[in-house]
Amino acid sequence: MRYSIDIDRKWQKKWADTELYKFDENSDKKKLYCLEMFSYPSGANLHLGHWYNYSLTDSWSRMKRMQGFNVFHPMGFDAFGLPAENYAIKTGIHPKDSTMKNIETMEKQLREMGATFDWNYELATCTPEYYKWNQWFFIKLFEKGLAYRKNAPVNWCPSCNTVLANEQVVDGACERCGSEVIHKHMTQWFFKITDYAQELLDCIPDLDWPEKTKKIQTNWIGRSEGSQVALYVEKNGEELKDEDGNPVKLEVFTTRADTFMGCTYVVVAPESELCDKLTTDECREAVEEYKRQTSKVTDIDRMSTTREKTGVFTGSYAIHPLNGRKVPIWAADYVIAGYGTGVVMAVPSHDERDFEFAKKYGLEIIRVVQSAPGVDDELPYCEKSGVLVNSGEFDGLDMHEAIDAIVAKLNTMGMGEKKVNYRLRDWLISRQRYWGTPIPMIHCPECGVVPVPEEDLPVLLPYDVEFKPDGESPLAKCDSFINCKCPKCGGDAKRDPDTMDTFVDSSWYQFRYADNKNADKIFDKDKINKMCPVDKYVGGAEHASMHLLYARFFTKAMRDMGLLDFDEPFKSLVHQGVILGSDGQKMSKSKGNTVMPDDYIIKYGSDVFRTYLGFGFSYIDGGPWNDEGLQAIVKFIRRIERLTEDVAAAAPAKADPADGAAATASAKDLNYAVNYAIKAATADIDRFQFNTAIARMMELLNAIGKYQQTPDADPQVLRAAFEKLVLILSPFAPHFAEEIWETLGNGYSIFNEEWPEFDESALVLDTVEIAVQINGKIQFKINIPSDADQAAVEEIVKADARFDEALAGRNIVKFIYVKGRLANIVAK
RNA sequence: GGGGUUGUGGCGGAAUGGCAGACGCAGCAGACUCAAAAUCUGCCGACCAUAAAUCGUGUGGGUUCAAGUCCCACCAGCCCCACCA
């Protein structure tokens, strides 16, 4: 037998013909839902990242299948998105055509991987059968008040006259034409994920997720406990009032209400509506100019504490509610509209950014906190401890008491309260693009915003659309799409011209898989409760904050709508690492450092490639590509091939390595090796540590080779050990293992065999070598009975002549024995 | 700027706080061979002629009987930051 791609093809055909991996919804085995993050069909070929993620997660799920789980393992495509549209703009090939073609190619390649996907459950998000339910759910969210419209900035290229994605903005310029990108405000749809901020936070500790991912989510939600305080506004010498004649209040969130008496100015985000309202006629021109400047700066740069602060006076003043001080209101870009209330109280004496700004613009600086009474610390003094000064009735209070006292006082005036703020912002889902789910809303001049009636769904994405960028959403230019009748009044109306963020598609696909052909419902509740949540979810760590949070939000919203009965979509999560180019850089076509899996598959077969991916890297860390180690697997597979011939020649009668154990010492050694390999490999595969699992298999192969060399080797014992090796290797080399199984006359299929169990008693050795240390330094090694207790070990060690020599007359202070490992003697 | 993360032989990488370098790749030596390939055996962190000893997990501190592992500071690299997916 000689393993090659032909063997891959032989078994792929047989698996397909016999529907070996067909999922049985009615099985009474325990359900296990194993899911990899689905892929975006951008290029025509599967890249190395897909292979790394999918092939090895498939190995994991193959083991689970052999362990007796009813494994649900579907695959599909995240098929809407910007790249297909960009490709279309460049080449004229319609996104639907290129996407469908890419999906076809990728499906074929995924089959060539030899994975256990059941293609009956496939889905593609760009099909009306799928996106209909995006629209349906959008309307449900709208009905619940969880979808709403507000103004938000977009990146705008004034030259191309179009909206740009962040990735299309390179150093503040349009990637196509190089013009300077500005921020433009548009009315857009948001999902109110902030309603779930607290629950999203509360459920994190119970998730079986990587700690770092939990940390990222916790920080992303960013709960902070503080206070909201308010100031009235004076504009042109008069109190500013709203349309109803009520005084306008500037609401400010702060974690440092204790410093409120030191507030000497207030800052508003320049792009906010509030800023426009506050700006006086005299200052209008300067503010407008400043807004033009800031519209070019990214949020990340704006929040940087090292960047030089800039700002401009709005002409209005805020009135401090406690001391009546009239403080100027400035517009400055270190405050961001979408963040908190978009207004900041500035206390230059106790905040670095405020201090820098105040010094630059000559604003007043008043110390209100001292580290201890009478100590004039250098300003800004930002430590979170101290006592108050220059704060009238609050002088002398500890700053923590002062927060309570000041907020309590403000509260009696209706000007402040304790408040929890979250860094998390609502999810902006409108995209001014073609290749996505149309937003199922109608804008009627009479009735306002009206949802499309459920029976009219899906709102189909039209095929013939001009999606070249020229200033409008592509759908807005498609007359047959955009013009419609209002479902309420029947009058002429227009559809929403935007499409949804593709993260909407990927926030609930994990549920649709389980009921992917349901034409009547988003999914059947009983079915989803039975099949979901996902038991093991595997994908890139780059999704730690957004995709994974959005999917959790959708699950909770669906639960509250009664669509399903659990709280979290993904019980257990693993992130595979990133395989970089051999230059240590991220792989990209432009850098020319990509690796094509197909080249290796053709040359070595998919099993060699998969096993190498498992062996050559720490799965969770990834690392630079290097195929030198591939030889390790080539040699490993060849050795097994040769052994197969030897073993197949022996009688097929089943024997256990343990049977021979009583007979010979060599058989006993082999039996130990078999059981150790099974135990360790099983545990390692379970925790996605494939490199050490395969290392244990190599050790077992070495042990089998050694046994084979012994003169008294029993062919049946050899065969039994070899079969165990093939079984535990089978998840990584499925075609190869299937071929061996057939060669051995063991029938079809090896994947219907049970995963081998190990025998703990075979792992108990009579003696064990331990290290003897004095004060932590190794002196010598010694064999002891493996069941010896500390007293017995102490006696054995003390009786050894080497011990006296090493002790050199010192006294024994303490004797520590770590079972089966070492003895450490503390000596003085 | 904020958040996350990594740092171990020539290389990929192992190591529940317990003998650092498992398992391999590459390399070196030997066996087999007319020869080569393949295969098999042995060696393979530094220092050192060799052995012993000593040193050794980015740097500097600390905790501990014991630190690659835990804590603090620093250095270097990588990833993410809300319109890429």
PDB file of N, CA and C in Angstrom, chain A residues 46-55 576-577 579 587 595 597 619:
ATOM      1  N   LEU A  46      -9.542  27.631  -1.239  1.00  0.00           N
ATOM      2  CA  LEU A  46      -9.379  27.556   0.208  1.00  0.00           C
ATOM      3  C   LEU A  46      -7.952  27.972   0.519  1.00  0.00           C
ATOM      4  N   HIS A  47      -7.781  28.820   1.502  1.00  0.00           N
ATOM      5  CA  HIS A  47      -6.410  29.177   1.851  1.00  0.00           C
ATOM      6  C   HIS A  47      -5.978  28.385   3.083  1.00  0.00           C
ATOM      7  N   LEU A  48      -4.738  28.601   3.439  1.00  0.00           N
ATOM      8  CA  LEU A  48      -4.157  27.828   4.514  1.00  0.00           C
ATOM      9  C   LEU A  48      -4.926  27.997   5.826  1.00  0.00           C
ATOM     10  N   GLY A  49      -5.405  29.217   6.066  1.00  0.00           N
ATOM     11  CA  GLY A  49      -6.163  29.481   7.288  1.00  0.00           C
ATOM     12  C   GLY A  49      -7.410  28.612   7.381  1.00  0.00           C
ATOM     13  N   HIS A  50      -8.115  28.456   6.250  1.00  0.00           N
ATOM     14  CA  HIS A  50      -9.282  27.569   6.235  1.00  0.00           C
ATOM     15  C   HIS A  50      -8.872  26.142   6.599  1.00  0.00           C
ATOM     16  N   TRP A  51      -7.805  25.694   5.967  1.00  0.00           N
ATOM     17  CA  TRP A  51      -7.340  24.328   6.197  1.00  0.00           C
ATOM     18  C   TRP A  51      -6.982  24.102   7.665  1.00  0.00           C
ATOM     19  N   TYR A  52      -6.301  25.065   8.196  1.00  0.00           N
ATOM     20  CA  TYR A  52      -5.839  24.952   9.583  1.00  0.00           C
ATOM     21  C   TYR A  52      -7.032  24.867  10.533  1.00  0.00           C
ATOM     22  N   ASN A  53      -8.007  25.733  10.294  1.00  0.00           N
ATOM     23  CA  ASN A  53      -9.193  25.753  11.142  1.00  0.00           C
ATOM     24  C   ASN A  53     -10.044  24.509  10.918  1.00  0.00           C
ATOM     25  N   TYR A  54     -10.406  24.257   9.669  1.00  0.00           N
ATOM     26  CA  TYR A  54     -11.415  23.231   9.386  1.00  0.00           C
ATOM     27  C   TYR A  54     -10.884  21.804   9.517  1.00  0.00           C
ATOM     28  N   SER A  55      -9.677  21.540   9.000  1.00  0.00           N
ATOM     29  CA  SER A  55      -9.232  20.154   8.982  1.00  0.00           C
ATOM     30  C   SER A  55      -8.999  19.654  10.410  1.00  0.00           C
ATOM     31  N   GLN A 576      -8.194  29.070  16.977  1.00  0.00           N
ATOM     32  CA  GLN A 576      -6.960  28.564  16.380  1.00  0.00           C
ATOM     33  C   GLN A 576      -6.026  29.745  16.175  1.00  0.00           C
ATOM     34  N   GLY A 577      -4.709  29.481  16.138  1.00  0.00           N
ATOM     35  CA  GLY A 577      -3.752  30.558  15.905  1.00  0.00           C
ATOM     36  C   GLY A 577      -3.720  30.944  14.439  1.00  0.00           C
ATOM     37  N   ILE A 579      -1.543  31.178  10.996  1.00  0.00           N
ATOM     38  CA  ILE A 579      -0.334  30.754  10.312  1.00  0.00           C
ATOM     39  C   ILE A 579       0.139  31.925   9.456  1.00  0.00           C
ATOM     40  N   MET A 587      -0.001  36.468   5.963  1.00  0.00           N
ATOM     41  CA  MET A 587      -0.018  36.069   4.554  1.00  0.00           C
ATOM     42  C   MET A 587      -0.907  37.006   3.751  1.00  0.00           C
ATOM     43  N   VAL A 595       0.712  30.531   0.996  1.00  0.00           N
ATOM     44  CA  VAL A 595       0.993  29.113   0.804  1.00  0.00           C
ATOM     45  C   VAL A 595      -0.277  28.486   0.249  1.00  0.00           C
ATOM     46  N   PRO A 597      -2.465  25.378  -0.174  1.00  0.00           N
ATOM     47  CA  PRO A 597      -2.627  24.011   0.321  1.00  0.00           C
ATOM     48  C   PRO A 597      -2.654  22.994  -0.833  1.00  0.00           C
ATOM     49  N   TYR A 619      -1.491  24.594  18.090  1.00  0.00           N
ATOM     50  CA  TYR A 619      -2.718  24.972  17.380  1.00  0.00           C
ATOM     51  C   TYR A 619      -3.217  26.359  17.763  1.00  0.00           C
TER      52      TYR A 619
END
